[in-house]
């Protein structure tokens, strides 16, 4: 069976390329998603991406993944990383490996960004590698 990876992007990530490019880089979310889909295909997998600025929409998408035989989830929950027990609980209930990704090094930023509700349930956490962090997460997920 072809592995299926789900990539989730939280609030404001739709602004990539224009939002604080000195922190988040110049690549757009579409650039990142296209690269991941192409790479997954080259590696014999399928990659689906979803972005929402709404917590409930992300929870709904995570719950829907339970019926899609998702192999792993790569998630950059954005600000919800630091605030959402609901997203954490939905991911935990899914029971598949989770890889948490952040474009910037959150530990070099404001103190409130140092706490993650997701890290304790994640297989791994990638911070500060820019858009390459998503690729690293995808490669790791497919190596498992």
PDB file of C-alpha atoms in Angstrom:
ATOM      1  CA  UNK A   1       0.000   0.000   0.000  1.00  0.00           C
ATOM      2  CA  UNK A   2       1.258   3.496  -0.839  1.00  0.00           C
ATOM      3  CA  UNK A   3       2.060   5.469   2.320  1.00  0.00           C
ATOM      4  CA  UNK A   4      -0.113   8.565   2.734  1.00  0.00           C
ATOM      5  CA  UNK A   5       1.317  11.569   4.572  1.00  0.00           C
ATOM      6  CA  UNK A   6      -0.859  14.433   5.739  1.00  0.00           C
ATOM      7  CA  UNK A   7       0.754  17.858   6.117  1.00  0.00           C
ATOM      8  CA  UNK A   8      -1.156  20.344   8.248  1.00  0.00           C
ATOM      9  CA  UNK A   9      -0.487  24.068   8.351  1.00  0.00           C
ATOM     10  CA  UNK A  10      -2.016  26.326  10.982  1.00  0.00           C
ATOM     11  CA  UNK A  11      -2.934  29.999  11.088  1.00  0.00           C
ATOM     12  CA  UNK A  12      -1.131  32.620   9.039  1.00  0.00           C
ATOM     13  CA  UNK A  13       0.947  30.087   7.129  1.00  0.00           C
ATOM     14  CA  UNK A  14      -1.120  31.004   4.077  1.00  0.00           C
ATOM     15  CA  UNK A  15       0.838  34.295   4.216  1.00  0.00           C
ATOM     16  CA  UNK A  16       4.232  32.644   3.701  1.00  0.00           C
ATOM     17  CA  UNK A  17       6.378  34.492   1.212  1.00  0.00           C
ATOM     18  CA  UNK A  18       5.024  37.867   2.298  1.00  0.00           C
ATOM     19  CA  UNK A  19       4.705  37.602   6.090  1.00  0.00           C
ATOM     20  CA  UNK A  20       7.946  38.547   7.805  1.00  0.00           C
ATOM     21  CA  UNK A  21      10.185  36.938   5.166  1.00  0.00           C
ATOM     22  CA  UNK A  22      13.243  37.682   7.323  1.00  0.00           C
ATOM     23  CA  UNK A  23      11.826  35.120   9.786  1.00  0.00           C
ATOM     24  CA  UNK A  24       9.803  32.721   7.608  1.00  0.00           C
ATOM     25  CA  UNK A  25      11.571  32.958   4.245  1.00  0.00           C
ATOM     26  CA  UNK A  26      10.380  33.815   0.763  1.00  0.00           C
ATOM     27  CA  UNK A  27       8.812  30.493  -0.256  1.00  0.00           C
ATOM     28  CA  UNK A  28       5.034  30.450  -0.412  1.00  0.00           C
ATOM     29  CA  UNK A  29       2.899  27.750   1.122  1.00  0.00           C
ATOM     30  CA  UNK A  30       2.022  26.597  -2.406  1.00  0.00           C
ATOM     31  CA  UNK A  31       5.765  26.253  -3.161  1.00  0.00           C
ATOM     32  CA  UNK A  32       6.259  24.114  -0.070  1.00  0.00           C
ATOM     33  CA  UNK A  33       3.205  21.939  -0.715  1.00  0.00           C
ATOM     34  CA  UNK A  34       4.148  21.384  -4.372  1.00  0.00           C
ATOM     35  CA  UNK A  35       7.674  20.391  -3.399  1.00  0.00           C
ATOM     36  CA  UNK A  36       6.410  17.940  -0.776  1.00  0.00           C
ATOM     37  CA  UNK A  37       3.896  16.347  -3.157  1.00  0.00           C
ATOM     38  CA  UNK A  38       6.587  15.924  -5.831  1.00  0.00           C
ATOM     39  CA  UNK A  39       9.120  14.517  -3.370  1.00  0.00           C
ATOM     40  CA  UNK A  40       6.585  12.117  -1.866  1.00  0.00           C
ATOM     41  CA  UNK A  41       5.675  10.862  -5.329  1.00  0.00           C
ATOM     42  CA  UNK A  42       9.352  10.324  -6.179  1.00  0.00           C
ATOM     43  CA  UNK A  43       9.706   8.322  -2.949  1.00  0.00           C
ATOM     44  CA  UNK A  44       6.637   6.173  -3.678  1.00  0.00           C
ATOM     45  CA  UNK A  45       4.215   7.928  -1.338  1.00  0.00           C
ATOM     46  CA  UNK A  46       1.284  10.304  -1.454  1.00  0.00           C
ATOM     47  CA  UNK A  47       1.225  13.656   0.326  1.00  0.00           C
ATOM     48  CA  UNK A  48      -1.893  15.702   1.039  1.00  0.00           C
ATOM     49  CA  UNK A  49      -1.710  19.204   2.502  1.00  0.00           C
ATOM     50  CA  UNK A  50      -4.272  21.283   4.363  1.00  0.00           C
ATOM     51  CA  UNK A  51      -4.083  24.791   5.811  1.00  0.00           C
ATOM     52  CA  UNK A  52      -6.584  26.617   7.968  1.00  0.00           C
ATOM     53  CA  UNK A  53      -6.662  29.685  10.158  1.00  0.00           C
ATOM     54  CA  UNK A  54      -9.412  28.011  12.189  1.00  0.00           C
ATOM     55  CA  UNK A  55      -8.728  25.614  15.040  1.00  0.00           C
ATOM     56  CA  UNK A  56     -11.927  23.613  14.548  1.00  0.00           C
ATOM     57  CA  UNK A  57     -11.190  23.079  10.846  1.00  0.00           C
ATOM     58  CA  UNK A  58      -7.791  21.628  11.754  1.00  0.00           C
ATOM     59  CA  UNK A  59      -9.377  19.348  14.360  1.00  0.00           C
ATOM     60  CA  UNK A  60     -11.975  18.219  11.796  1.00  0.00           C
ATOM     61  CA  UNK A  61      -9.216  17.475   9.257  1.00  0.00           C
ATOM     62  CA  UNK A  62      -7.240  15.468  11.807  1.00  0.00           C
ATOM     63  CA  UNK A  63     -10.330  13.441  12.698  1.00  0.00           C
ATOM     64  CA  UNK A  64     -11.078  12.826   9.011  1.00  0.00           C
ATOM     65  CA  UNK A  65      -7.566  11.384   8.622  1.00  0.00           C
ATOM     66  CA  UNK A  66      -8.616   8.433  10.789  1.00  0.00           C
ATOM     67  CA  UNK A  67     -10.646   7.129   7.829  1.00  0.00           C
ATOM     68  CA  UNK A  68      -7.922   7.724   5.232  1.00  0.00           C
ATOM     69  CA  UNK A  69      -5.194   5.320   6.395  1.00  0.00           C
ATOM     70  CA  UNK A  70      -2.766   8.169   6.974  1.00  0.00           C
ATOM     71  CA  UNK A  71       0.758   6.875   7.635  1.00  0.00           C
ATOM     72  CA  UNK A  72       2.050   9.992   9.452  1.00  0.00           C
ATOM     73  CA  UNK A  73       1.162  13.622  10.065  1.00  0.00           C
ATOM     74  CA  UNK A  74       3.568  16.490   9.631  1.00  0.00           C
ATOM     75  CA  UNK A  75       2.198  19.556  11.386  1.00  0.00           C
ATOM     76  CA  UNK A  76       3.163  23.177  11.698  1.00  0.00           C
ATOM     77  CA  UNK A  77       0.299  24.339  13.880  1.00  0.00           C
ATOM     78  CA  UNK A  78       1.601  27.910  13.951  1.00  0.00           C
ATOM     79  CA  UNK A  79       0.296  29.819  16.960  1.00  0.00           C
ATOM     80  CA  UNK A  80      -1.975  26.883  17.872  1.00  0.00           C
ATOM     81  CA  UNK A  81       1.185  25.000  18.860  1.00  0.00           C
ATOM     82  CA  UNK A  82       1.266  27.118  21.994  1.00  0.00           C
ATOM     83  CA  UNK A  83      -2.461  27.248  22.745  1.00  0.00           C
ATOM     84  CA  UNK A  84      -4.478  24.315  21.429  1.00  0.00           C
ATOM     85  CA  UNK A  85      -5.255  21.374  23.639  1.00  0.00           C
ATOM     86  CA  UNK A  86      -7.971  20.479  21.103  1.00  0.00           C
ATOM     87  CA  UNK A  87      -5.461  19.940  18.288  1.00  0.00           C
ATOM     88  CA  UNK A  88      -3.171  18.027  20.649  1.00  0.00           C
ATOM     89  CA  UNK A  89      -6.001  15.731  21.731  1.00  0.00           C
ATOM     90  CA  UNK A  90      -7.157  15.109  18.141  1.00  0.00           C
ATOM     91  CA  UNK A  91      -3.615  14.186  17.104  1.00  0.00           C
ATOM     92  CA  UNK A  92      -3.178  11.885  20.112  1.00  0.00           C
ATOM     93  CA  UNK A  93      -6.470  10.133  19.361  1.00  0.00           C
ATOM     94  CA  UNK A  94      -5.391   9.444  15.777  1.00  0.00           C
ATOM     95  CA  UNK A  95      -2.600   7.133  16.881  1.00  0.00           C
ATOM     96  CA  UNK A  96      -0.148   7.728  14.008  1.00  0.00           C
ATOM     97  CA  UNK A  97       3.338   9.245  14.215  1.00  0.00           C
ATOM     98  CA  UNK A  98       3.336  13.041  14.379  1.00  0.00           C
ATOM     99  CA  UNK A  99       6.256  15.229  13.358  1.00  0.00           C
ATOM    100  CA  UNK A 100       6.077  18.835  14.525  1.00  0.00           C
ATOM    101  CA  UNK A 101       7.718  21.423  12.254  1.00  0.00           C
ATOM    102  CA  UNK A 102       8.474  25.113  12.750  1.00  0.00           C
ATOM    103  CA  UNK A 103      10.114  27.253  10.090  1.00  0.00           C
ATOM    104  CA  UNK A 104      11.826  29.535  12.608  1.00  0.00           C
ATOM    105  CA  UNK A 105      13.810  28.566  15.665  1.00  0.00           C
ATOM    106  CA  UNK A 106      11.101  29.192  18.244  1.00  0.00           C
ATOM    107  CA  UNK A 107      13.706  29.060  21.030  1.00  0.00           C
ATOM    108  CA  UNK A 108      15.361  32.202  19.652  1.00  0.00           C
ATOM    109  CA  UNK A 109      12.059  34.059  19.773  1.00  0.00           C
ATOM    110  CA  UNK A 110       9.555  35.220  22.374  1.00  0.00           C
ATOM    111  CA  UNK A 111       9.283  33.096  25.514  1.00  0.00           C
ATOM    112  CA  UNK A 112       5.641  32.198  24.881  1.00  0.00           C
ATOM    113  CA  UNK A 113       6.760  30.326  21.751  1.00  0.00           C
ATOM    114  CA  UNK A 114       8.968  27.984  23.803  1.00  0.00           C
ATOM    115  CA  UNK A 115       6.041  25.872  25.009  1.00  0.00           C
ATOM    116  CA  UNK A 116       4.339  23.400  22.687  1.00  0.00           C
ATOM    117  CA  UNK A 117       1.262  21.334  23.458  1.00  0.00           C
ATOM    118  CA  UNK A 118       2.247  19.048  20.579  1.00  0.00           C
ATOM    119  CA  UNK A 119       5.866  18.170  21.320  1.00  0.00           C
ATOM    120  CA  UNK A 120       5.067  15.612  24.025  1.00  0.00           C
ATOM    121  CA  UNK A 121       3.068  13.499  21.573  1.00  0.00           C
ATOM    122  CA  UNK A 122       5.331  14.076  18.560  1.00  0.00           C
ATOM    123  CA  UNK A 123       7.792  11.486  17.311  1.00  0.00           C
ATOM    124  CA  UNK A 124      10.120  14.392  16.575  1.00  0.00           C
ATOM    125  CA  UNK A 125      10.294  18.170  16.412  1.00  0.00           C
ATOM    126  CA  UNK A 126      12.112  20.147  13.720  1.00  0.00           C
ATOM    127  CA  UNK A 127      12.709  23.843  14.344  1.00  0.00           C
ATOM    128  CA  UNK A 128      14.625  26.561  12.564  1.00  0.00           C
ATOM    129  CA  UNK A 129      15.418  24.843   9.271  1.00  0.00           C
ATOM    130  CA  UNK A 130      13.014  26.933   7.204  1.00  0.00           C
ATOM    131  CA  UNK A 131      11.044  25.141   4.506  1.00  0.00           C
ATOM    132  CA  UNK A 132      13.629  22.332   4.495  1.00  0.00           C
ATOM    133  CA  UNK A 133      12.193  21.229   7.845  1.00  0.00           C
ATOM    134  CA  UNK A 134       9.116  19.927   6.036  1.00  0.00           C
ATOM    135  CA  UNK A 135      11.276  17.910   3.633  1.00  0.00           C
ATOM    136  CA  UNK A 136      13.303  16.480   6.512  1.00  0.00           C
ATOM    137  CA  UNK A 137      10.064  15.510   8.267  1.00  0.00           C
ATOM    138  CA  UNK A 138       8.708  13.840   5.128  1.00  0.00           C
ATOM    139  CA  UNK A 139      11.908  11.879   4.553  1.00  0.00           C
ATOM    140  CA  UNK A 140      11.977  10.770   8.175  1.00  0.00           C
ATOM    141  CA  UNK A 141       8.296   9.749   8.162  1.00  0.00           C
ATOM    142  CA  UNK A 142       8.826   7.603   5.098  1.00  0.00           C
ATOM    143  CA  UNK A 143      11.886   5.938   6.613  1.00  0.00           C
ATOM    144  CA  UNK A 144       9.773   4.495   9.435  1.00  0.00           C
TER     145      UNK A 144
END
